[in-house]
Coordinates of C-alpha atoms in Angstrom, one line a residue:
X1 CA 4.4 -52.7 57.9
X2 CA 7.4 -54.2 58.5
X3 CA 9.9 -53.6 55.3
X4 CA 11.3 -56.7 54.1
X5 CA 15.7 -57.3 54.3
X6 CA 16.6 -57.1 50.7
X7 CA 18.4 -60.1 49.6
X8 CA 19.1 -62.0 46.6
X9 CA 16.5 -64.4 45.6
X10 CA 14.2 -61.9 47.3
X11 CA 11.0 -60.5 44.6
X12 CA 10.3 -57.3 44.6
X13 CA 7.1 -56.1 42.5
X14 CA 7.8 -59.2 40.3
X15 CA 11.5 -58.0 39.9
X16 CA 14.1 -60.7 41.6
X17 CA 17.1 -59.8 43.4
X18 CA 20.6 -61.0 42.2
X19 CA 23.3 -59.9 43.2
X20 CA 24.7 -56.6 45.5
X21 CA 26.9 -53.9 42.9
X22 CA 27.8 -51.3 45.4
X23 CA 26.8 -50.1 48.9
X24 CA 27.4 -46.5 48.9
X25 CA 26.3 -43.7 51.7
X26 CA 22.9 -43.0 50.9
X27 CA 21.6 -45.9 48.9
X28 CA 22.5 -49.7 48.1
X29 CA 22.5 -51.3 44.0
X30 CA 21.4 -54.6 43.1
X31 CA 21.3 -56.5 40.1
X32 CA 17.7 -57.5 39.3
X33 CA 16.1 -59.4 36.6
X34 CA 12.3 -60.2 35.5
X35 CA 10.8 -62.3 32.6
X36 CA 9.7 -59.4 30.0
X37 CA 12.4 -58.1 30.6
X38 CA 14.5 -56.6 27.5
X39 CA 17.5 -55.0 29.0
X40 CA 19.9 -55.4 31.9
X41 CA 18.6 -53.6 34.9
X42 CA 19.4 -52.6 38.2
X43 CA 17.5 -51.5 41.5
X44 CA 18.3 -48.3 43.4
X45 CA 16.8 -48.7 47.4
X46 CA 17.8 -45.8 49.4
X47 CA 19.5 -46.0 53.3
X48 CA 16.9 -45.1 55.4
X49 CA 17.2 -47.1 58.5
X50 CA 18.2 -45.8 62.1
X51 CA 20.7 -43.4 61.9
X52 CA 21.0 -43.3 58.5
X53 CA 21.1 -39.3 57.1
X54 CA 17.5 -38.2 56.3
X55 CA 19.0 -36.4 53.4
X56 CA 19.5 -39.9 51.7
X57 CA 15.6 -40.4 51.5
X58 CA 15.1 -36.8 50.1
X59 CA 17.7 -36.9 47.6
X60 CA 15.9 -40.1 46.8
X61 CA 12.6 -39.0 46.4
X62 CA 13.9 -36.3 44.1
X63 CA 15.4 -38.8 41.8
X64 CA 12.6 -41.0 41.7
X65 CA 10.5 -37.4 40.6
X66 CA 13.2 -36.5 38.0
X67 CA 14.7 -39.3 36.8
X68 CA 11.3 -41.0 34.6
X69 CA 11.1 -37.3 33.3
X70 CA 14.3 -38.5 31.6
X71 CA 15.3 -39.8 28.2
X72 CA 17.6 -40.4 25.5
X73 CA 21.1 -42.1 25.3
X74 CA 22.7 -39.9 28.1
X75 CA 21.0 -40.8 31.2
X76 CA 20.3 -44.4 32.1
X77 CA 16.4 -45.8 30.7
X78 CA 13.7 -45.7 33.8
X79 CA 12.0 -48.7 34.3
X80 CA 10.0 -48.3 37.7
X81 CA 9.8 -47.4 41.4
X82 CA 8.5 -48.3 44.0
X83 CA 6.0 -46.9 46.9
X84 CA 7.8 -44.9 49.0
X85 CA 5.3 -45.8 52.0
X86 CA 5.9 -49.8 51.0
X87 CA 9.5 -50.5 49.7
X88 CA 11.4 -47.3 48.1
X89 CA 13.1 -48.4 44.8
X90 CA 14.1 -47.4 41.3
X91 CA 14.6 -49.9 38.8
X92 CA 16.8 -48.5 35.7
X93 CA 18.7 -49.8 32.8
X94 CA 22.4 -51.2 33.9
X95 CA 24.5 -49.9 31.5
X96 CA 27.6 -52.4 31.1
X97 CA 31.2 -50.9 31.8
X98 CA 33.1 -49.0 34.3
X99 CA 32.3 -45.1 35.6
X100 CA 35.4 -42.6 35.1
X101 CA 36.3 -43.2 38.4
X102 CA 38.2 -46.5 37.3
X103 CA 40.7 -43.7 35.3
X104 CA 42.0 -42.3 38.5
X105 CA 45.0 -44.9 38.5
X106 CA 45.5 -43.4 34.6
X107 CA 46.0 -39.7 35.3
X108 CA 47.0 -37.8 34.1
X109 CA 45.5 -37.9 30.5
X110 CA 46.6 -37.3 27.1
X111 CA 45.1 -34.1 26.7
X112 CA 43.8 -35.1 23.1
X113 CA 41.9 -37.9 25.3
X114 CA 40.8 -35.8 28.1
X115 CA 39.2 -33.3 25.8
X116 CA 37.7 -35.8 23.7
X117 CA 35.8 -36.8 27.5
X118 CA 35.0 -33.9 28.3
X119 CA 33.3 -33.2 24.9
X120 CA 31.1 -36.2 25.4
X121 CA 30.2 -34.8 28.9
X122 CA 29.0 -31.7 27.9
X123 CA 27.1 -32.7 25.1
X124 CA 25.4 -35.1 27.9
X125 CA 25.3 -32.1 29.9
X126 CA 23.7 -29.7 27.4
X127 CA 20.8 -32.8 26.3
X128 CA 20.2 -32.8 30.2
X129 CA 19.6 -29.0 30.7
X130 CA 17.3 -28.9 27.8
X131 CA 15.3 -31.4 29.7
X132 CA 15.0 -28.7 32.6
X133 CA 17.8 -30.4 34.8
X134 CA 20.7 -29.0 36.4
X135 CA 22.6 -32.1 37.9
X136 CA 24.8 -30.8 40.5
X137 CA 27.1 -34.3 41.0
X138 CA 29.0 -34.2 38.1
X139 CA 32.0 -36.3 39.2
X140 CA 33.9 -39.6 38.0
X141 CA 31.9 -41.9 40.0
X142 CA 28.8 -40.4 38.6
X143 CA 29.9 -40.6 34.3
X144 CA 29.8 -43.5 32.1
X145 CA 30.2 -44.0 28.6
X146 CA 27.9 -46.1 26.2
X147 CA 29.9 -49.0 23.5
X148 CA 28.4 -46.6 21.5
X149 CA 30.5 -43.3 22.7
X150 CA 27.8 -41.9 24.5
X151 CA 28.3 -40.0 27.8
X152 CA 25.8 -41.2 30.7
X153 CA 25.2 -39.1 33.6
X154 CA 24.2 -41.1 36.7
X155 CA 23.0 -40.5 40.4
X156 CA 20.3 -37.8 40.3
X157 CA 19.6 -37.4 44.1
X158 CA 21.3 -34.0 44.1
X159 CA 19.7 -32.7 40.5
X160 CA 17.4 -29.8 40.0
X161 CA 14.7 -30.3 38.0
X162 CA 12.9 -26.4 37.0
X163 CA 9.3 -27.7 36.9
X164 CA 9.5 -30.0 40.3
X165 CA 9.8 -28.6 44.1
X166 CA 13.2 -28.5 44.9
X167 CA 12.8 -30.7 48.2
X168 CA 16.7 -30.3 48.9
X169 CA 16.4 -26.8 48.5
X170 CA 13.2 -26.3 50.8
X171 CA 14.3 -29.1 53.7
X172 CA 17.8 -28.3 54.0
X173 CA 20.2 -25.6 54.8
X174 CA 23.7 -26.7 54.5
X175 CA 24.8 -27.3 50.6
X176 CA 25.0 -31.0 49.6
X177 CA 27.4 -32.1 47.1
X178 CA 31.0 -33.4 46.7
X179 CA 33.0 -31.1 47.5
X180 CA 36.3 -30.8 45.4
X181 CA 33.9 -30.7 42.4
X182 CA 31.2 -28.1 44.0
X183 CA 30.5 -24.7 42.5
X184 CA 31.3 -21.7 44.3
X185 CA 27.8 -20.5 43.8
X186 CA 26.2 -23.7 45.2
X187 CA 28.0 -22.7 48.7
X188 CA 25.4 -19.8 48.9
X189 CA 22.6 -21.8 48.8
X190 CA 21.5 -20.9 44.7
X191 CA 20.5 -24.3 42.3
X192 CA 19.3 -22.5 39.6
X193 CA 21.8 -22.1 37.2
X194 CA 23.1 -24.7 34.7
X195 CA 26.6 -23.2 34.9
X196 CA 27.2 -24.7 38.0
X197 CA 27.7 -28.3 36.2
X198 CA 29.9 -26.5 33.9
X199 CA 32.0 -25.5 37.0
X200 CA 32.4 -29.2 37.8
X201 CA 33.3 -30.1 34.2
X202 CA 36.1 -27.7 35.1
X203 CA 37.2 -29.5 37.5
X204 CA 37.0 -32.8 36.6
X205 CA 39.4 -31.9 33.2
X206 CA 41.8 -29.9 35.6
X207 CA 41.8 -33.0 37.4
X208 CA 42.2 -35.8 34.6
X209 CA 44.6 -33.5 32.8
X210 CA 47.1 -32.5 36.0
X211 CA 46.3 -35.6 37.9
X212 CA 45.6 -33.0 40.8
X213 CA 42.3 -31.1 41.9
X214 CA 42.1 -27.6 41.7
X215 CA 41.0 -27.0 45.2
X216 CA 42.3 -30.1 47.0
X217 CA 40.6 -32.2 49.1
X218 CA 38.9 -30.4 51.8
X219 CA 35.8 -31.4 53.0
X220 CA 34.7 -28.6 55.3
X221 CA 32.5 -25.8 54.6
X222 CA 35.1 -23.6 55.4
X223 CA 37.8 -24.8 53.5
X224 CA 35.5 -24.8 50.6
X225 CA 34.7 -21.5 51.0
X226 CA 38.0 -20.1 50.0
X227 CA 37.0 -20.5 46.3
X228 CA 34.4 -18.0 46.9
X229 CA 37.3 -15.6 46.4
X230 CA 40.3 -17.7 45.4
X231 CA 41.5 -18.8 41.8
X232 CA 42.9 -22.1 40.9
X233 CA 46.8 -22.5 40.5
X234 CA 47.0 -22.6 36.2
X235 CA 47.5 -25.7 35.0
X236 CA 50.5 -24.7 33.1
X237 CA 52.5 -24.0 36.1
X238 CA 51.7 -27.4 37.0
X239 CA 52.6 -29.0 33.1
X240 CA 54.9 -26.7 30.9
X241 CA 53.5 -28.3 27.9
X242 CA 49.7 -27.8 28.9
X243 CA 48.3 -26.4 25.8
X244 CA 47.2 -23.0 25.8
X245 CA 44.1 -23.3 24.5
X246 CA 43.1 -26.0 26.8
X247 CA 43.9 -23.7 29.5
X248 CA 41.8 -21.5 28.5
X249 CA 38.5 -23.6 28.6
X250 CA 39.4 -25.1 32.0
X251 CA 40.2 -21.8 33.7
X252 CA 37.0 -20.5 31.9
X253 CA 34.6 -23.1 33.6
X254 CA 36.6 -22.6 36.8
X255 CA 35.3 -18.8 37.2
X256 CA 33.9 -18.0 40.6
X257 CA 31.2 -15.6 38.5
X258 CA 29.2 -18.0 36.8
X259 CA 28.2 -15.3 34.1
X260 CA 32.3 -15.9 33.0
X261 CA 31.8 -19.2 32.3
X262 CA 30.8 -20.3 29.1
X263 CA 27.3 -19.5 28.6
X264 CA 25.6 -23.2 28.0
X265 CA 27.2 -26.8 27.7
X266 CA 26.4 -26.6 24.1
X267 CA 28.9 -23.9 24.1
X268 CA 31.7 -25.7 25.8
X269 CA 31.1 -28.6 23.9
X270 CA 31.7 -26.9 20.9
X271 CA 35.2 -25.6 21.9
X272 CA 36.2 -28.6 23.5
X273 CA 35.7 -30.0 19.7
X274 CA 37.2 -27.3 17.5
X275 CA 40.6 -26.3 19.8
X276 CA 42.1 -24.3 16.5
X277 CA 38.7 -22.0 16.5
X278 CA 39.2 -21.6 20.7
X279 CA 39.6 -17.7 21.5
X280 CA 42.8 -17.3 23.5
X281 CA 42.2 -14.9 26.4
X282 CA 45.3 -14.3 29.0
X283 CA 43.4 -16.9 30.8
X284 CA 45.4 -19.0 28.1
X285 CA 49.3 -18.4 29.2
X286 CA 48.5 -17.3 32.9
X287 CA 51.2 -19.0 35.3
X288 CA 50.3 -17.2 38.4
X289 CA 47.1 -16.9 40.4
X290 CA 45.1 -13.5 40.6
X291 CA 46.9 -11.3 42.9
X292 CA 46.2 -11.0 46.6
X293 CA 44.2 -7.4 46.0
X294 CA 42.3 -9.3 44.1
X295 CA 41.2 -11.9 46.1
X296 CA 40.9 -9.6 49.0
X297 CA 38.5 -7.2 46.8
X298 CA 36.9 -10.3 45.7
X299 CA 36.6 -11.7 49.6
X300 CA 35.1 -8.4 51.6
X301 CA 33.1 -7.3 48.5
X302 CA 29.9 -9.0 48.8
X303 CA 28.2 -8.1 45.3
X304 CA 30.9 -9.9 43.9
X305 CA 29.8 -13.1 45.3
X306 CA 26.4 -13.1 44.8
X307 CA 24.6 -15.0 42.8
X308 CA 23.0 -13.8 39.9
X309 CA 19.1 -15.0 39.9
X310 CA 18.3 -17.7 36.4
X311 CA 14.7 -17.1 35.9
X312 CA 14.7 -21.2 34.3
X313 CA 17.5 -23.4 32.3
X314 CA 15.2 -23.5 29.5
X315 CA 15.3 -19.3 29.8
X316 CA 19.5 -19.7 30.4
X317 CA 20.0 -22.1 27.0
X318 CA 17.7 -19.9 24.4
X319 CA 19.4 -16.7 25.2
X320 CA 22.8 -18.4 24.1
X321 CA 22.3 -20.7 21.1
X322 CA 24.5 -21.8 18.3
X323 CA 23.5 -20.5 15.6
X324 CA 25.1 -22.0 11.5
X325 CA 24.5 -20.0 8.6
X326 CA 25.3 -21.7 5.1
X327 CA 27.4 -19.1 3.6
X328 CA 27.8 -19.8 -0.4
X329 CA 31.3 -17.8 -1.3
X330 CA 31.0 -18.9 -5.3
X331 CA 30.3 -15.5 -7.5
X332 CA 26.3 -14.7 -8.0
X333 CA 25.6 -15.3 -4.5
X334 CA 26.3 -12.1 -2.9
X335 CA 22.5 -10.4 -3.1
X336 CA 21.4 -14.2 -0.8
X337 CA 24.5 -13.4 1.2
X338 CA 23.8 -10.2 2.3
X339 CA 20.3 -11.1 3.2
X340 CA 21.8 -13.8 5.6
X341 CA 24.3 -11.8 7.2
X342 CA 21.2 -9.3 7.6
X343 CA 19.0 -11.8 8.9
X344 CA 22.2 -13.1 11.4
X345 CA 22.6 -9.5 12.9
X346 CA 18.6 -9.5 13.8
X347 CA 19.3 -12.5 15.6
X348 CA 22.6 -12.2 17.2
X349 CA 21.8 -8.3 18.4
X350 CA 18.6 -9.6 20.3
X351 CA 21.2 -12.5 22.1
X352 CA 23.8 -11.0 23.1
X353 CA 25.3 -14.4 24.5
X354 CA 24.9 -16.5 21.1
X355 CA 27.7 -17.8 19.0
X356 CA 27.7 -17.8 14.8
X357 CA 29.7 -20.8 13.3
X358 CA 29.8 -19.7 9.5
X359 CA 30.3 -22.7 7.1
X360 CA 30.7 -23.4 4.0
X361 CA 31.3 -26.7 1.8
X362 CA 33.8 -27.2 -0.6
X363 CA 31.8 -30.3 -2.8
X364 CA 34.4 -32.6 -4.0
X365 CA 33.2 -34.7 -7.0
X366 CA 31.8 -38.3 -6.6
X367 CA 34.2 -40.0 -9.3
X368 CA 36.8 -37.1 -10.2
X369 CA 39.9 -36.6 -8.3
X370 CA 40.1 -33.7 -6.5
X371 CA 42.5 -30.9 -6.0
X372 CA 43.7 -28.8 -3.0
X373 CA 44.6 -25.9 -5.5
X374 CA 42.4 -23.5 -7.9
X375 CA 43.5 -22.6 -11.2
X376 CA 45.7 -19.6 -10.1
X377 CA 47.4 -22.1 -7.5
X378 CA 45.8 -20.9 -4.4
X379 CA 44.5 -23.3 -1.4
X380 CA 40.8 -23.5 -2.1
X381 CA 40.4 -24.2 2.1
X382 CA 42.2 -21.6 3.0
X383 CA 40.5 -19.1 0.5
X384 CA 37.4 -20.0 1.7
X385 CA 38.1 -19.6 5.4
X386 CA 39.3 -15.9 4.4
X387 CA 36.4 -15.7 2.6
X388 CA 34.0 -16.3 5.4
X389 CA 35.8 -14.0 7.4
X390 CA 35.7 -11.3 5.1
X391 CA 31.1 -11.9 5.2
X392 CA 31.3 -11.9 9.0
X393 CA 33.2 -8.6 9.4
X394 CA 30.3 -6.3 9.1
X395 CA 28.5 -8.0 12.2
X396 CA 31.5 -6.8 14.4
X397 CA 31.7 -9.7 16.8
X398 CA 33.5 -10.1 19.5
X399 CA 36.4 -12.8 18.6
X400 CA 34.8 -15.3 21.2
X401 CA 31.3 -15.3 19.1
X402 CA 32.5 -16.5 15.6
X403 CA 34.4 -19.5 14.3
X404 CA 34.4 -20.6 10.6
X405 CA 34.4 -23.4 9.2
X406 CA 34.9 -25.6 5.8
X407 CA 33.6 -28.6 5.3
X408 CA 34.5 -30.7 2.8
X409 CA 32.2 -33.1 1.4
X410 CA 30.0 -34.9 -1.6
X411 CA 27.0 -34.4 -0.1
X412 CA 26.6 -30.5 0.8
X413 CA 22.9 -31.2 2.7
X414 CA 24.3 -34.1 4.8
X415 CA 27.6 -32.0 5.5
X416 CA 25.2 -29.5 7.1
X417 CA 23.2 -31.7 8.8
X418 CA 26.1 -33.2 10.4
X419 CA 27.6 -30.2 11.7
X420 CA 24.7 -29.3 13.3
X421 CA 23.9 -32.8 14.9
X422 CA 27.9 -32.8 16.6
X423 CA 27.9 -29.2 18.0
X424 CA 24.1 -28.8 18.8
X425 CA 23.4 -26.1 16.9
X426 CA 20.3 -24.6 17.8
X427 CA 19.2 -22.8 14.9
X428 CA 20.4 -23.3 11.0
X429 CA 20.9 -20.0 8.5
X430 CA 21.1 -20.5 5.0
X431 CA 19.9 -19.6 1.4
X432 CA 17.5 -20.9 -1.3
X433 CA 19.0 -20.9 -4.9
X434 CA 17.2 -19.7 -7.6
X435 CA 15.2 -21.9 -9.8
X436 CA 17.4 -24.1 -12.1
X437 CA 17.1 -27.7 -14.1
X438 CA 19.0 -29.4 -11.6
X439 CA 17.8 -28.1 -9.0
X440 CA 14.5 -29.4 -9.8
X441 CA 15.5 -32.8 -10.9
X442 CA 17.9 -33.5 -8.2
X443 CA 16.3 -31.7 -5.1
X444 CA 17.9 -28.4 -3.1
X445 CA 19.8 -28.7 -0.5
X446 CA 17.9 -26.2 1.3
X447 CA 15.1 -28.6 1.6
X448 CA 17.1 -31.7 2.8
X449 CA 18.3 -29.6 5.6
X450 CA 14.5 -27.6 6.4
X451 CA 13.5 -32.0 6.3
X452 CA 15.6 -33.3 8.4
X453 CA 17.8 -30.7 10.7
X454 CA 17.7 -31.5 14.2
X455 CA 17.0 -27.7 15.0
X456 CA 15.1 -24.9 13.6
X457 CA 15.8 -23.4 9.9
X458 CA 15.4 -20.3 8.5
X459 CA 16.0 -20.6 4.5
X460 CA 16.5 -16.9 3.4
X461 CA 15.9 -15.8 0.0
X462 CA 16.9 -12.9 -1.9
X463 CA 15.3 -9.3 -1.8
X464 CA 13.7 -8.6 -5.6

């Protein structure tokens, strides 16, 4: 059958060509349109005529596998596709704006600005992991954002889905990718682990907050070899106002070991968010890159370059949650507090690579107005970040596992709630107060967050 020359005016499947977006190397965008239609959309149909790269009609069949797996505000809506023996197509929502790539002209950044991007990529990265894909094209070209704030990740040729075949993997032998943003592990042939888009993060904030990449432009295998074994130049000796805890998470994704990265997206998200809670490491005032021994050691060494087998992503997220516990720091609450902080050691001693964010809310009154100062003229904030600290001390954490936070708000439940929505907590700590009048007439807050928490609860209650 001969395959019809896409045009506009041209129906497709009862879908009518418009108008031609982009031609790009493996596959052409048109605007479409149809009568029940209740969104913009646009048509994906892949370059497969003669000469064209067979990789563009693999990639595309691994999109059209992956990407009606898909859903949620990050990724664009699936619609349909077509027969791949008839005409090869993928309909999707067309989400109205510009891709990143329309910044380039604006770099570099603010870095307020460029972490407040980055945030919103991770947290689309970290929703797209828990749906058992690894994307592996994180780039400008390839993020949007929503009128609503929303990162969108697009262009899923090169993604990794855990549960399909991985036809790129099986067909091919040479790595595909872009390069300046491609993870060193992805250059010996592994798509397994999630903390290759976390690499490419890396990159991409180097990038928008030095207005250079961290290893140029080179497109050759060999030439993107050399981060195998070679570090970055710090971004501080590039900017001598480059904050130092910003460093510190861009160097940190930039890690040739991928176990040295942060462990999820989740994770990074969550420091990209909080910069005063960011652990400074000496990655944070480094100007140099690691010595030549080091490189060396890291170039003949082969162990150090190999990649470390992820049995799944799903496997990769739940050894490395979030995990909140609700610590109440008033006086009577120290039997409930001790059973939490018992009840937080079972779980962070079983994963190893989970982080504790300790809060606590300071209620302010609906109608009253409220002071900063208690009765003996201390900072009630303050005090009660100490006092956080002071419950967390027996777990003996590393500094990199624990941040503390107060929150200050009315509504203690919502408070909660909302903190675990914005940093994708993973699991929610807390304790049940006794029995009281108003407890009963107005509701615990215990219950409001077991109701409507976006993640698991444990509500801890104490030992009699």
């Amino acid at each position: 059958m001969v395959k019809p020359i896409i045009a506009p005016g041209l129906v497709i499947d009862g879908f009518t060509i418009e108008e031609r977006l982009h031609r790009g190397g493996m596959a052409t965008l048109w605007r479409v349109s149809r009568a029940d239609a209740r969104m913009p959309m646009l048509m994906k149909v892949p370059k497969y005529g003669e000469g064209d790269d067979p990789a563009a009609i693999v990639s595309f069949e691994m999109e059209q596998m992956i990407l009606p797996r898909l859903s949620g505000l990050h990724v664009p809506a699936f619609v349909s596709a077509g027969d791949m023996s008839v005409q090869p197509y993928i309909v999707m929502e067309h989400i109205a704006g510009k891709t990143l790539l329309a910044r380039l002209a604006e770099l570099p950044l603010p870095y307020a600005e460029a972490a407040t991007i980055g945030q919103g990529i991770a947290a689309a990265l970290d929703d797209l992991h828990r749906q058992h894909v690894i994307h592996h094209d994180i780039k400008p070209s390839n993020i949007m954002f929503r009128q609503s704030g929303e990162a969108v990740l697009l262009d899923y040729g090169l993604a990794r889905h855990d549960q399909l075949p991985d036809l790129l993997q099986e067909e091919f032998r040479l790595p595909f990718g872009t390069a300046p943003y491609m993870a060193p592990e992805r250059l010996l042939r592994s798509r397994s682990d999630p903390r290759s888009d976390l690499f490419s993060l890396g990159v991409l904030l180097y990038f928008f907050t030095t207005g250079v990449r961290p290893y140029g432009e080179s497109e050759t295998l060999r030439g993107m070899r050399r981060r195998l074994w070679r570090d970055p130049v710090p971004p501080r000796r590039l900017r001598a106002d480059y904050p130092p805890w910003l460093q510190e998470i861009v160097l940190r994704c930039l890690e040739i070991e991928p176990a040295w990265r942060h462990p999820t997206a989740a994770q990074l998200a969550f420091d990209l968010g909080h910069p005063d809670q960011v652990k400074l490491t000496a990655r944070s005032d480094r100007l140099k890159q690691d010595p030549l021994s080091t490189v060396w050691r890291r170039r003949f060494n082969r162990d150090l370059t190999r990649p470390t087998a992820v049995s799944s992503v799903a496997g990769q997220l739940a050894s490395a949650p979030i995990v909140a516990v609700a610590v109440d720091v008033t006086e009577g609450s120290a039997s409930v507090n001790d059973e939490l902080r018992a009840m937080a050691g079972r779980i962070l001693t079983t994963l190893p690579s989970a982080r504790l964010a300790c809060i606590n809310v300071l209620k302010l009154g609906r109608i009253t107005l409220d002071t900063t100062l208690d009765e003996l003229g201390h900072n009630k904030h303050i005090d009660r970040l100490a006092a956080l600290r002071h419950w967390a001390e027996p777990l003996k954490l590393a500094e990199s596992r624990l941040t503390v936070h107060v929150l200050e708000a009315i509504d203690p439940a919502s408070a909660i709630l909302e903190f675990a929505r914005s940093n994708h907590v993973s699991h929610i700590l807390m304790g049940a107060r006794q029995n009281s009048l108003l407890r009963s007439l107005l509701g615990s807050v215990s219950a409001k967050v077991a109701a409507e928490a976006p993640s698991s609860v444990t509500i801890v209650r104490p030992s009699t």
